[in-house]
Short mmCIF file of C-alpha atoms in Angstrom, two decimals:
data_model
loop_
_atom_site.label_atom_id
_atom_site.label_comp_id
_atom_site.label_asym_id
_atom_site.label_seq_id
_atom_site.Cartn_x
_atom_site.Cartn_y
_atom_site.Cartn_z
CA MET W 1 7.71 -5.86 1.14
CA THR W 2 7.40 -3.89 -2.08
CA ASP W 3 9.37 -1.39 -4.08
CA SER W 4 7.34 1.47 -5.50
CA LEU W 5 8.00 3.57 -8.58
CA THR W 6 5.62 6.50 -8.82
CA GLY W 7 5.01 8.88 -11.69
CA SER W 8 2.25 10.81 -13.41
CA GLY W 9 0.26 9.11 -16.14
CA THR W 10 -2.77 6.92 -16.63
CA ALA W 11 -5.20 5.97 -13.87
CA VAL W 12 -3.74 2.44 -13.85
CA SER W 13 -1.30 1.07 -11.28
CA ALA W 14 0.75 -2.05 -11.95
CA VAL W 15 1.96 -4.85 -9.70
CA LEU W 16 5.05 -6.64 -10.98
CA LEU W 17 5.16 -10.16 -9.58
CA ALA W 18 8.95 -10.08 -9.40
CA THR W 19 9.57 -13.16 -7.29
CA THR W 20 9.19 -15.35 -10.38
CA PRO W 21 12.74 -16.52 -11.18
CA GLY W 22 12.44 -15.45 -14.81
CA GLY W 23 12.27 -11.80 -13.82
CA ARG W 24 16.01 -11.89 -13.12
CA LEU W 25 16.91 -13.21 -16.57
CA GLY W 26 19.12 -10.89 -18.58
CA CYS W 27 18.26 -8.77 -21.61
CA ARG W 28 19.52 -5.62 -23.32
CA GLU W 29 17.78 -3.43 -20.71
CA GLY W 30 19.38 -5.32 -17.81
CA THR W 31 16.82 -7.87 -16.65
CA LEU W 32 13.36 -8.79 -17.86
CA LEU W 33 12.03 -6.97 -14.81
CA ASP W 34 13.93 -3.83 -15.86
CA ARG W 35 12.53 -4.17 -19.36
CA LEU W 36 8.96 -4.43 -18.08
CA THR W 37 9.44 -1.44 -15.80
CA GLY W 38 10.62 0.58 -18.80
CA GLN W 39 7.60 -0.46 -20.85
CA LEU W 40 5.22 0.51 -18.06
CA THR W 41 6.96 3.87 -17.79
CA THR W 42 6.51 4.37 -21.54
CA LEU W 43 2.81 3.67 -21.10
CA ARG W 44 2.69 6.30 -18.35
CA VAL W 45 1.46 3.92 -15.68
CA ARG W 46 0.83 5.97 -12.57
CA GLU W 47 2.55 3.67 -10.10
CA VAL W 48 4.52 0.43 -10.34
CA GLN W 49 4.62 -1.79 -7.27
CA VAL W 50 7.34 -4.45 -7.44
CA LEU W 51 6.77 -7.35 -5.07
CA THR W 52 10.15 -8.26 -3.57
CA SER W 53 9.05 -10.65 -0.83
CA ASP W 54 10.93 -13.94 -0.61
CA GLY W 55 8.14 -15.62 1.33
CA GLY W 56 6.88 -17.64 -1.62
CA LEU W 57 3.47 -17.79 -3.26
CA ALA W 58 1.42 -17.07 -0.13
CA ALA W 59 3.45 -13.94 0.63
CA ASP W 60 3.05 -12.72 -2.94
CA LEU W 61 -0.71 -13.25 -2.82
CA ARG W 62 -1.01 -11.41 0.49
CA GLY W 63 1.02 -8.60 -0.99
CA VAL W 64 -1.43 -8.36 -3.89
CA ALA W 65 -4.36 -8.36 -1.45
CA LYS W 66 -2.82 -5.55 0.59
CA LEU W 67 -2.20 -3.43 -2.48
CA ALA W 68 -5.70 -4.10 -3.83
CA ARG W 69 -7.24 -2.86 -0.56
CA VAL W 70 -5.62 0.57 -0.85
CA ALA W 71 -5.46 1.01 -4.64
CA VAL W 72 -7.26 3.89 -6.31
CA GLY W 73 -8.09 2.97 -9.87
CA PRO W 74 -7.43 -0.23 -11.85
CA VAL W 75 -4.52 -2.51 -11.00
CA ALA W 76 -2.59 -4.56 -13.58
CA LEU W 77 -0.94 -7.82 -12.47
CA VAL W 78 2.17 -8.47 -14.55
CA PRO W 79 4.53 -11.45 -14.07
CA GLY W 80 8.13 -10.32 -13.82
CA ASP W 81 9.26 -12.92 -16.38
CA LEU W 82 7.03 -11.59 -19.16
CA VAL W 83 8.37 -10.75 -22.61
CA ALA W 84 5.67 -8.84 -24.48
CA HIS W 85 5.11 -6.18 -27.09
CA THR W 86 4.43 -2.79 -25.56
CA GLU W 87 1.30 -2.64 -27.73
CA ALA W 88 0.03 -5.84 -26.08
CA LEU W 89 0.34 -4.24 -22.63
CA ALA W 90 -1.26 -1.06 -23.96
CA MET W 91 -4.38 -2.99 -24.97
CA LEU W 92 -5.07 -3.35 -21.26
CA LEU W 93 -3.41 -0.37 -19.62
CA GLU W 94 -4.62 2.26 -22.07
CA HIS W 95 -8.10 0.88 -22.71
CA PRO W 96 -10.57 3.65 -21.89
CA ALA W 97 -13.04 1.32 -20.15
CA ARG W 98 -10.58 0.76 -17.27
CA ASP W 99 -12.40 -2.48 -16.53
CA THR W 100 -11.24 -6.03 -15.77
CA ARG W 101 -9.51 -7.64 -18.75
CA ALA W 102 -6.94 -10.34 -19.44
CA LEU W 103 -4.57 -10.91 -22.33
CA VAL W 104 -5.73 -13.94 -24.29
CA ALA W 105 -3.90 -16.02 -26.90
CA ALA W 106 -5.21 -18.68 -29.28
CA GLU W 107 -6.12 -22.11 -27.94
CA SER W 108 -3.12 -23.61 -29.73
CA ALA W 109 -0.85 -21.62 -27.40
CA VAL W 110 -1.95 -23.50 -24.26
CA GLY W 111 1.10 -24.79 -22.38
CA PRO W 112 2.86 -24.85 -19.00
CA THR W 113 3.11 -21.05 -18.86
CA ARG W 114 -0.17 -20.43 -20.68
CA PRO W 115 -3.07 -22.09 -18.84
CA PRO W 116 -6.33 -22.77 -20.68
CA LEU W 117 -9.37 -20.50 -20.73
CA ARG W 118 -12.89 -20.64 -22.02
CA VAL W 119 -14.05 -17.42 -23.68
CA GLN W 120 -17.76 -17.16 -24.21
CA GLY W 121 -20.17 -14.30 -24.86
CA GLY W 122 -17.49 -11.62 -24.72
CA ARG W 123 -16.12 -12.70 -21.33
CA ILE W 124 -13.86 -15.33 -19.78
CA SER W 125 -16.24 -17.91 -18.34
CA ALA W 126 -13.62 -20.35 -17.02
CA ALA W 127 -9.90 -20.10 -16.26
CA GLY W 128 -7.31 -22.71 -15.40
CA SER W 129 -3.99 -23.26 -13.66
CA SER W 130 -1.86 -26.31 -12.94
CA PHE W 131 -4.50 -27.17 -10.30
CA HIS W 132 -7.72 -25.96 -11.95
CA THR W 133 -8.88 -27.59 -15.17
CA VAL W 134 -11.05 -26.04 -17.89
CA PRO W 135 -13.44 -28.20 -19.93
CA GLU W 136 -14.07 -27.02 -23.49
CA ALA W 137 -11.15 -24.59 -23.40
CA ASN W 138 -10.87 -22.39 -26.47
CA ALA W 139 -8.14 -19.90 -25.54
CA ALA W 140 -5.00 -19.47 -23.44
CA PHE W 141 -4.06 -16.92 -20.76
CA ALA W 142 -1.17 -14.77 -21.96
CA GLY W 143 -0.01 -13.72 -18.51
CA VAL W 144 -1.41 -10.25 -17.76
CA VAL W 145 -4.69 -9.27 -16.15
CA GLN W 146 -5.95 -5.79 -15.35
CA VAL W 147 -8.48 -5.56 -12.52
CA GLY W 148 -10.97 -2.71 -12.69
CA GLU W 149 -11.67 -0.58 -9.65
CA ALA W 150 -15.07 -2.22 -9.14
CA ASP W 151 -13.40 -5.65 -8.80
CA LEU W 152 -10.52 -4.68 -6.48
CA GLY W 153 -12.42 -5.88 -3.42
CA ALA W 154 -12.97 -9.25 -5.08
CA LEU W 155 -9.27 -9.37 -6.01
CA ALA W 156 -8.25 -8.77 -2.40
CA ASP W 157 -10.64 -11.43 -1.10
CA VAL W 158 -9.50 -13.94 -3.73
CA ALA W 159 -5.81 -13.28 -3.05
CA GLU W 160 -6.25 -13.79 0.69
CA GLU W 161 -8.24 -16.98 0.18
CA LEU W 162 -5.65 -18.32 -2.24
CA ALA W 163 -2.84 -17.49 0.20
CA GLU W 164 -4.53 -19.60 2.88
CA LEU W 165 -5.09 -22.46 0.45
CA ALA W 166 -1.47 -22.32 -0.73
CA GLU W 167 -0.12 -22.36 2.84
CA SER W 168 -2.25 -25.37 3.76
CA GLY W 169 -1.20 -27.27 0.63
CA ARG W 170 -4.76 -27.49 -0.72
CA LEU W 171 -3.71 -26.14 -4.13
CA GLY W 172 -1.22 -28.90 -4.82
CA ALA W 173 2.27 -28.18 -6.09
CA VAL W 174 1.60 -24.65 -7.33
CA THR W 175 4.55 -22.25 -7.53
CA PRO W 176 5.02 -18.46 -7.17
CA ALA W 177 5.19 -18.29 -10.97
CA GLU W 178 1.47 -19.15 -11.04
CA ALA W 179 0.29 -16.19 -8.97
CA ALA W 180 -1.32 -14.37 -11.90
CA ASP W 181 -2.90 -17.60 -13.17
CA LEU W 182 -4.46 -18.35 -9.78
CA LEU W 183 -5.73 -14.80 -9.32
CA LEU W 184 -7.44 -14.93 -12.70
CA VAL W 185 -9.08 -18.24 -11.75
CA GLY W 186 -10.30 -16.66 -8.54
CA LEU W 187 -11.67 -13.55 -10.23
CA VAL W 188 -13.60 -15.58 -12.79
CA ARG W 189 -15.02 -17.94 -10.16
CA SER W 190 -15.98 -15.06 -7.88
CA GLY W 191 -18.29 -13.74 -10.61
CA ALA W 192 -16.15 -10.84 -11.85
CA ARG W 193 -16.78 -10.01 -15.49
CA VAL W 194 -13.36 -10.50 -17.07
CA ARG W 195 -13.22 -9.47 -20.71
CA PRO W 196 -10.67 -11.01 -23.09
CA ALA W 197 -8.11 -8.86 -24.90
CA ALA W 198 -6.98 -10.95 -27.86
CA LEU W 199 -3.26 -10.81 -28.65
CA GLY W 200 -3.72 -11.53 -32.35
CA PRO W 201 -0.32 -11.28 -34.06
CA LEU W 202 1.34 -9.68 -31.02
CA HIS W 203 3.51 -11.67 -28.63
CA SER W 204 3.33 -12.11 -24.87
CA THR W 205 5.49 -14.93 -23.55
CA ARG W 206 6.77 -15.93 -20.13
CA ALA W 207 10.44 -16.89 -20.07
CA THR W 208 11.58 -19.87 -18.02
CA ALA W 209 15.28 -19.81 -18.96
CA GLN W 210 17.78 -17.47 -20.57
CA THR W 211 17.50 -19.24 -23.92
CA SER W 212 13.70 -18.86 -23.98
CA ALA W 213 14.01 -15.21 -22.93
CA ASP W 214 16.45 -14.49 -25.80
CA ALA W 215 14.21 -16.30 -28.28
CA ALA W 216 11.11 -14.46 -27.08
CA ILE W 217 12.80 -11.07 -27.44
CA GLU W 218 13.96 -11.94 -30.96
CA ARG W 219 10.39 -12.88 -31.91
CA LEU W 220 9.17 -9.42 -30.97
CA ALA W 221 10.99 -7.97 -33.99
CA GLU W 222 8.92 -10.15 -36.34
CA VAL W 223 5.85 -7.97 -35.80
CA ASP W 224 5.37 -4.31 -36.77
CA GLU W 225 3.52 -2.99 -33.71
CA ASP W 226 2.37 0.19 -35.43
CA GLU W 227 0.80 -1.76 -38.29
CA VAL W 228 -0.99 -3.96 -35.78
CA ARG W 229 -2.22 -0.84 -34.01
CA LEU W 230 -3.55 0.53 -37.29
CA ASP W 231 -5.27 -2.77 -38.08
CA ARG W 232 -6.88 -2.83 -34.64
CA ALA W 233 -8.13 0.71 -35.14
CA VAL W 234 -10.38 -0.57 -37.93
CA LYS W 235 -13.41 -2.42 -36.57
CA SER W 236 -13.35 -6.10 -37.44
CA ASP W 237 -17.11 -6.55 -36.98
CA ASP W 238 -18.29 -3.69 -39.19
CA GLY W 239 -20.80 -4.04 -42.01
CA PHE W 240 -19.94 -5.08 -45.55
CA PHE W 241 -20.07 -1.56 -47.01
CA ALA W 242 -17.96 -0.05 -44.24
CA SER W 243 -15.44 -2.89 -44.40
CA TYR W 244 -14.91 -2.90 -48.17
CA CYS W 245 -15.96 0.51 -49.46
CA VAL W 246 -14.90 2.85 -46.66
CA SER W 247 -12.30 1.40 -44.27
CA PRO W 248 -9.64 0.76 -46.97
CA LEU W 249 -9.71 4.54 -47.59
CA THR W 250 -10.01 5.78 -44.02
CA ARG W 251 -7.27 3.47 -42.71
CA ARG W 252 -4.84 5.46 -44.83
CA LEU W 253 -6.08 8.68 -43.24
CA ILE W 254 -5.57 7.68 -39.61
CA LYS W 255 -1.89 8.58 -39.34
CA PRO W 256 -2.20 11.85 -41.33
CA ALA W 257 -5.13 12.88 -39.12
CA HIS W 258 -3.08 12.02 -36.04
CA ALA W 259 -0.11 13.98 -37.42
CA LEU W 260 -2.39 16.99 -37.92
CA ARG W 261 -3.46 16.59 -34.28
CA LEU W 262 -7.09 16.20 -35.21
CA THR W 263 -9.13 14.83 -32.34
CA PRO W 264 -11.91 12.29 -32.87
CA ASN W 265 -14.44 14.95 -31.81
CA ALA W 266 -13.07 17.36 -34.43
CA VAL W 267 -13.48 14.70 -37.12
CA THR W 268 -17.03 14.10 -35.89
CA GLY W 269 -17.72 17.82 -36.26
CA ILE W 270 -16.45 17.82 -39.86
CA SER W 271 -18.60 14.76 -40.57
CA ILE W 272 -21.68 16.58 -39.26
CA ALA W 273 -20.88 19.60 -41.44
CA LEU W 274 -20.59 17.44 -44.56
CA ALA W 275 -23.90 15.73 -43.77
CA GLY W 276 -25.48 19.17 -43.38
CA LEU W 277 -24.16 20.16 -46.80
CA ALA W 278 -25.49 16.89 -48.21
CA ALA W 279 -28.95 17.68 -46.81
CA ILE W 280 -28.82 21.15 -48.38
CA TRP W 281 -27.89 19.72 -51.78
CA PHE W 282 -30.61 17.07 -51.48
CA SER W 283 -33.15 19.79 -50.73
CA ALA W 284 -32.52 21.36 -54.16
CA GLY W 285 -34.02 18.26 -55.76
CA GLY W 286 -32.34 18.37 -59.19
CA ARG W 287 -30.37 15.42 -60.56
CA GLY W 288 -27.02 17.16 -60.18
CA ALA W 289 -27.92 18.20 -56.62
CA LEU W 290 -28.93 14.65 -55.71
CA VAL W 291 -25.63 13.28 -57.03
CA ALA W 292 -23.67 15.96 -55.13
CA GLY W 293 -25.64 15.21 -51.97
CA ALA W 294 -24.96 11.49 -52.35
CA VAL W 295 -21.20 12.10 -52.65
CA LEU W 296 -21.17 14.41 -49.63
CA PHE W 297 -23.18 11.92 -47.59
CA TYR W 298 -20.70 9.15 -48.45
CA LEU W 299 -17.80 11.39 -47.38
CA SER W 300 -19.64 12.24 -44.18
CA PHE W 301 -19.96 8.53 -43.39
CA ALA W 302 -16.30 7.97 -44.23
CA LEU W 303 -15.33 10.60 -41.66
CA ASP W 304 -17.77 9.02 -39.22
CA CYS W 305 -15.74 5.80 -39.56
CA LEU W 306 -12.49 7.74 -39.32
CA ASP W 307 -13.36 9.38 -36.00
CA GLY W 308 -13.83 5.97 -34.36
CA GLN W 309 -10.67 4.61 -35.96
CA LEU W 310 -8.70 7.64 -34.81
CA ALA W 311 -10.09 7.23 -31.29
CA ARG W 312 -9.04 3.58 -31.24
CA TYR W 313 -5.60 4.35 -32.67
CA THR W 314 -4.91 7.11 -30.16
CA ARG W 315 -6.99 5.44 -27.43
CA GLY W 316 -8.64 8.80 -27.04
CA PHE W 317 -12.11 7.58 -26.14
CA THR W 318 -14.22 9.75 -23.85
CA PRO W 319 -17.81 9.25 -22.66
CA LEU W 320 -18.70 12.61 -24.19
CA GLY W 321 -17.14 11.61 -27.50
CA ALA W 322 -19.01 8.30 -27.60
CA TRP W 323 -22.30 10.02 -26.81
CA ALA W 324 -21.67 12.78 -29.36
CA ASP W 325 -20.79 10.25 -32.05
CA GLY W 326 -23.98 8.27 -31.47
CA MET W 327 -26.13 11.39 -31.44
CA ALA W 328 -24.39 12.72 -34.55
CA ASP W 329 -25.26 9.56 -36.49
CA ARG W 330 -28.96 10.05 -35.80
CA LEU W 331 -28.82 13.81 -36.43
CA LYS W 332 -27.07 13.43 -39.79
CA GLU W 333 -29.37 10.68 -41.03
CA TYR W 334 -32.56 12.50 -40.07
CA ALA W 335 -31.30 15.79 -41.52
CA VAL W 336 -30.74 13.99 -44.82
CA TYR W 337 -34.30 12.60 -44.67
CA VAL W 338 -35.63 16.13 -44.31
CA GLY W 339 -33.42 17.37 -47.15
CA LEU W 340 -34.57 14.59 -49.45
CA ALA W 341 -38.24 15.29 -48.67
CA TYR W 342 -37.80 19.01 -49.35
CA GLY W 343 -36.03 18.24 -52.61
CA TYR W 344 -38.87 15.96 -53.74
CA LEU W 345 -41.36 18.70 -52.83
CA ALA W 346 -39.35 21.25 -54.86
CA THR W 347 -39.48 19.10 -58.00
CA HIS W 348 -43.11 18.00 -57.58
CA ALA W 349 -44.80 21.32 -56.85
CA SER W 350 -47.99 20.25 -58.61
CA GLY W 351 -48.54 17.62 -55.93
CA GLY W 352 -49.28 20.17 -53.23
CA GLY W 353 -47.48 20.30 -49.88
CA ASN W 354 -47.12 16.53 -49.56
CA PRO W 355 -46.66 15.07 -53.06
CA ASP W 356 -46.97 11.27 -53.13
CA GLY W 357 -47.07 11.32 -49.33
CA ILE W 358 -43.35 12.11 -49.22
CA TRP W 359 -43.51 13.58 -45.72
CA PHE W 360 -45.38 10.53 -44.43
CA LEU W 361 -42.66 8.33 -45.88
CA ALA W 362 -39.90 10.45 -44.34
CA VAL W 363 -41.50 10.42 -40.89
CA ALA W 364 -42.17 6.67 -41.16
CA ALA W 365 -38.49 6.07 -41.99
CA MET W 366 -37.44 8.11 -38.95
CA ILE W 367 -39.83 6.23 -36.67
CA LEU W 368 -38.65 2.86 -37.96
CA GLN W 369 -35.01 3.73 -37.35
CA SER W 370 -35.84 5.05 -33.87
CA VAL W 371 -37.64 1.79 -33.03
CA ARG W 372 -34.70 -0.27 -34.29
CA HIS W 373 -32.23 1.69 -32.18
CA SER W 374 -34.54 1.40 -29.19
CA ILE W 375 -34.61 -2.40 -29.58
CA HIS W 376 -30.83 -2.50 -29.82
CA PHE W 377 -29.98 -0.26 -26.87
CA SER W 378 -32.74 -1.50 -24.56
CA TYR W 379 -31.59 -5.08 -25.16
CA ALA W 380 -27.95 -4.14 -24.49
CA GLY W 381 -29.01 -2.50 -21.23
CA SER W 382 -31.02 -5.57 -20.23
CA VAL W 383 -28.02 -7.84 -20.90
CA TRP W 384 -25.86 -5.61 -18.68
CA ASP W 385 -28.45 -5.67 -15.89
CA ALA W 386 -28.75 -9.45 -16.16
CA GLY W 387 -24.96 -9.73 -15.93
CA GLN W 388 -24.97 -7.67 -12.75
CA VAL W 389 -27.64 -9.88 -11.21
CA GLY W 390 -25.73 -12.98 -12.34
CA ALA W 391 -22.59 -11.74 -10.59
CA LEU W 392 -24.50 -11.52 -7.32
CA TRP W 393 -25.48 -15.18 -7.63
CA ALA W 394 -22.02 -16.40 -8.70
CA GLY W 395 -20.21 -19.20 -6.88
CA PRO W 396 -18.28 -18.30 -3.68
CA VAL W 397 -14.51 -18.03 -3.47
CA ARG W 398 -14.32 -21.37 -1.61
CA SER W 399 -14.80 -23.03 -5.01
CA LEU W 400 -11.10 -22.34 -5.59
CA GLN W 401 -10.42 -25.55 -3.69
CA GLU W 402 -12.09 -27.55 -6.45
CA PRO W 403 -9.67 -28.76 -9.14
CA ALA W 404 -12.32 -29.04 -11.86
CA ALA W 405 -14.05 -26.06 -13.41
CA ALA W 406 -17.28 -27.90 -14.14
CA GLY W 407 -20.19 -25.91 -12.88
CA HIS W 408 -18.29 -22.64 -12.93
CA GLY W 409 -18.82 -20.14 -15.68
CA ALA W 410 -21.61 -19.66 -18.14
CA ARG W 411 -23.39 -22.65 -19.67
CA PRO W 412 -22.36 -23.17 -23.32
CA ARG W 413 -25.08 -21.87 -25.59
CA GLN W 414 -26.96 -24.43 -27.62
CA GLY W 415 -29.34 -24.46 -30.55
CA LEU W 416 -29.72 -21.73 -33.14
CA LEU W 417 -27.53 -19.21 -31.34
CA ARG W 418 -24.57 -21.60 -31.12
CA ILE W 419 -24.92 -22.46 -34.80
CA ALA W 420 -25.01 -18.76 -35.69
CA GLN W 421 -21.89 -18.09 -33.62
CA ARG W 422 -20.00 -20.80 -35.49
CA VAL W 423 -20.48 -19.06 -38.82
CA ARG W 424 -16.96 -18.25 -40.00
CA HIS W 425 -16.12 -14.55 -39.94
CA GLY W 426 -15.76 -13.25 -43.47
CA SER W 427 -17.80 -16.05 -45.03
CA ALA W 428 -20.67 -15.37 -47.41
CA VAL W 429 -23.19 -16.30 -44.70
CA HIS W 430 -21.50 -13.94 -42.24
CA TRP W 431 -21.73 -11.01 -44.64
CA LEU W 432 -25.30 -11.88 -45.60
CA ARG W 433 -26.29 -11.70 -41.95
CA ARG W 434 -24.55 -8.35 -41.60
CA ILE W 435 -26.18 -6.94 -44.73
CA ILE W 436 -29.68 -8.08 -43.73
CA ALA W 437 -29.32 -6.19 -40.45
CA LEU W 438 -28.98 -2.92 -42.43
CA PRO W 439 -26.26 -1.25 -40.34
CA ILE W 440 -25.45 2.40 -40.85
CA GLY W 441 -22.99 1.71 -43.67
CA GLU W 442 -25.57 -0.16 -45.70
CA ARG W 443 -28.13 2.57 -44.99
CA THR W 444 -25.69 5.20 -46.18
CA ALA W 445 -25.07 3.27 -49.40
CA LEU W 446 -28.81 2.70 -49.90
CA ILE W 447 -29.60 6.39 -49.45
CA ALA W 448 -26.73 7.61 -51.63
CA VAL W 449 -27.32 5.18 -54.51
CA THR W 450 -31.11 5.44 -54.67
CA ALA W 451 -31.05 9.23 -54.34
CA ALA W 452 -28.39 9.66 -57.02
CA LEU W 453 -30.03 7.26 -59.48
CA SER W 454 -33.71 7.83 -58.72
CA ASP W 455 -35.49 10.11 -56.24
CA ALA W 456 -36.40 10.56 -52.59
CA ARG W 457 -39.59 8.52 -52.78
CA VAL W 458 -37.67 5.46 -53.98
CA THR W 459 -35.13 6.07 -51.19
CA PHE W 460 -37.77 6.11 -48.47
CA VAL W 461 -39.65 3.09 -49.84
CA ALA W 462 -36.36 1.15 -49.95
CA LEU W 463 -35.49 2.22 -46.39
CA LEU W 464 -38.90 1.15 -45.10
CA GLY W 465 -38.88 -2.19 -46.91
CA TRP W 466 -35.33 -3.22 -46.05
CA GLY W 467 -35.54 -1.60 -42.61
CA GLY W 468 -38.70 -3.55 -41.80
CA VAL W 469 -37.00 -6.85 -42.66
CA ALA W 470 -33.97 -5.80 -40.60
CA ALA W 471 -36.17 -4.94 -37.60
CA LEU W 472 -37.85 -8.37 -37.70
CA TYR W 473 -34.45 -10.09 -38.06
CA GLN W 474 -33.08 -8.03 -35.16
CA LEU W 475 -36.08 -8.80 -32.94
CA ALA W 476 -35.92 -12.51 -33.74
CA GLY W 477 -32.23 -12.58 -32.87
CA ARG W 478 -32.86 -10.92 -29.52
CA MET W 479 -35.62 -13.41 -28.74
CA VAL W 480 -33.36 -16.37 -29.56
CA ARG W 481 -30.58 -14.98 -27.36
CA SER W 482 -32.98 -14.41 -24.49
CA ALA W 483 -34.45 -17.91 -24.79
CA GLU W 484 -31.08 -19.67 -24.79
#
């Protein structure tokens, strides 16, 4: 049987696996289970189902299957003995994608209550339990998994299959405390795309005794959750210019913007307006106008970074906002191209209507950028389609009877791609690769600096030269990924 706590909030429901003994351990809020219920209420979870069956692991798994069959929207599976930062739970429950994700800790955290995982290519390719092993593990499961609506059928099937295996003793000496671990194993082996949500400095620990529960709660105070939230709002995989010349400024603006109740879409609108002003100043063509346009274009890009950071901080992502932000980037950049070309025409009137082929250069720059974006987005769509096809050919649920994970999950990448992935984040080689790709931050800097110090023709020639190299680099990378 289950106890149900219903309220209004997010589209996510939560299942508290309360039969784990640790859920009855004491804390300031009463029990660990009471503490978790309070955290889920704070996160405005729509409904909390507390499994109260005393029938052991099989009964718990059948309870999960029953709930998965009737659930509307994502379902989060949370062990009742969990001690975690609210921000750690929010990474799953408030993520706008509402897809299937699991909390993941560093490989060094693997232990009895943190089974091993292999994370590869932005997904969990293998998961373990006390019965299932994971070769080449590089992460640990931190206890919580959210199952997206599209995977609820798979969750129900996996839970029922596991219940039968547990009753027949074919899973060895597994305990009710391993319900979440086993369900994650089943989801991964069924072909569900489970994305990792890295804990980073946050804590998520399962308590096995009162002393470990007290210690885990004390550790929570060591981390400033709001600072972690601010840090996570800033993209860790941005370009060099955005990371070092923009984000240090915009990070300080996130909380003031939130206090002013500015929405990400409102910030995007202001960014577009500044880019429009930059294009107008560029169209004047004089040195002072070019410098003013360069400054306005930099500020426009800074706000373009801020809108994404604000969206991540407030978790206010919307499909419309994402689409508008992407379209705004192209609109602003191309408007600046037109402004620069008009400005060059205004200061080179003796060259006729197309001095030095400035309009040809502007159009060529637009076409090159359009081709580059087409390569990027068409490849991303192809990867998604391939993933969907791969899920259809994934191994059946009966593989849960196999103790070893060999043969399950994606094959480790070899060759050039694996070498590239081992490049340490933040190293000189890492940043060189990012710079060569000419992301929007580097393009903004290139446009602003060349326009302010020289003229539009130099700007377009630089964009075409560097952009051509970036397109070849991008295409080569896609080919290597496809081949491996």
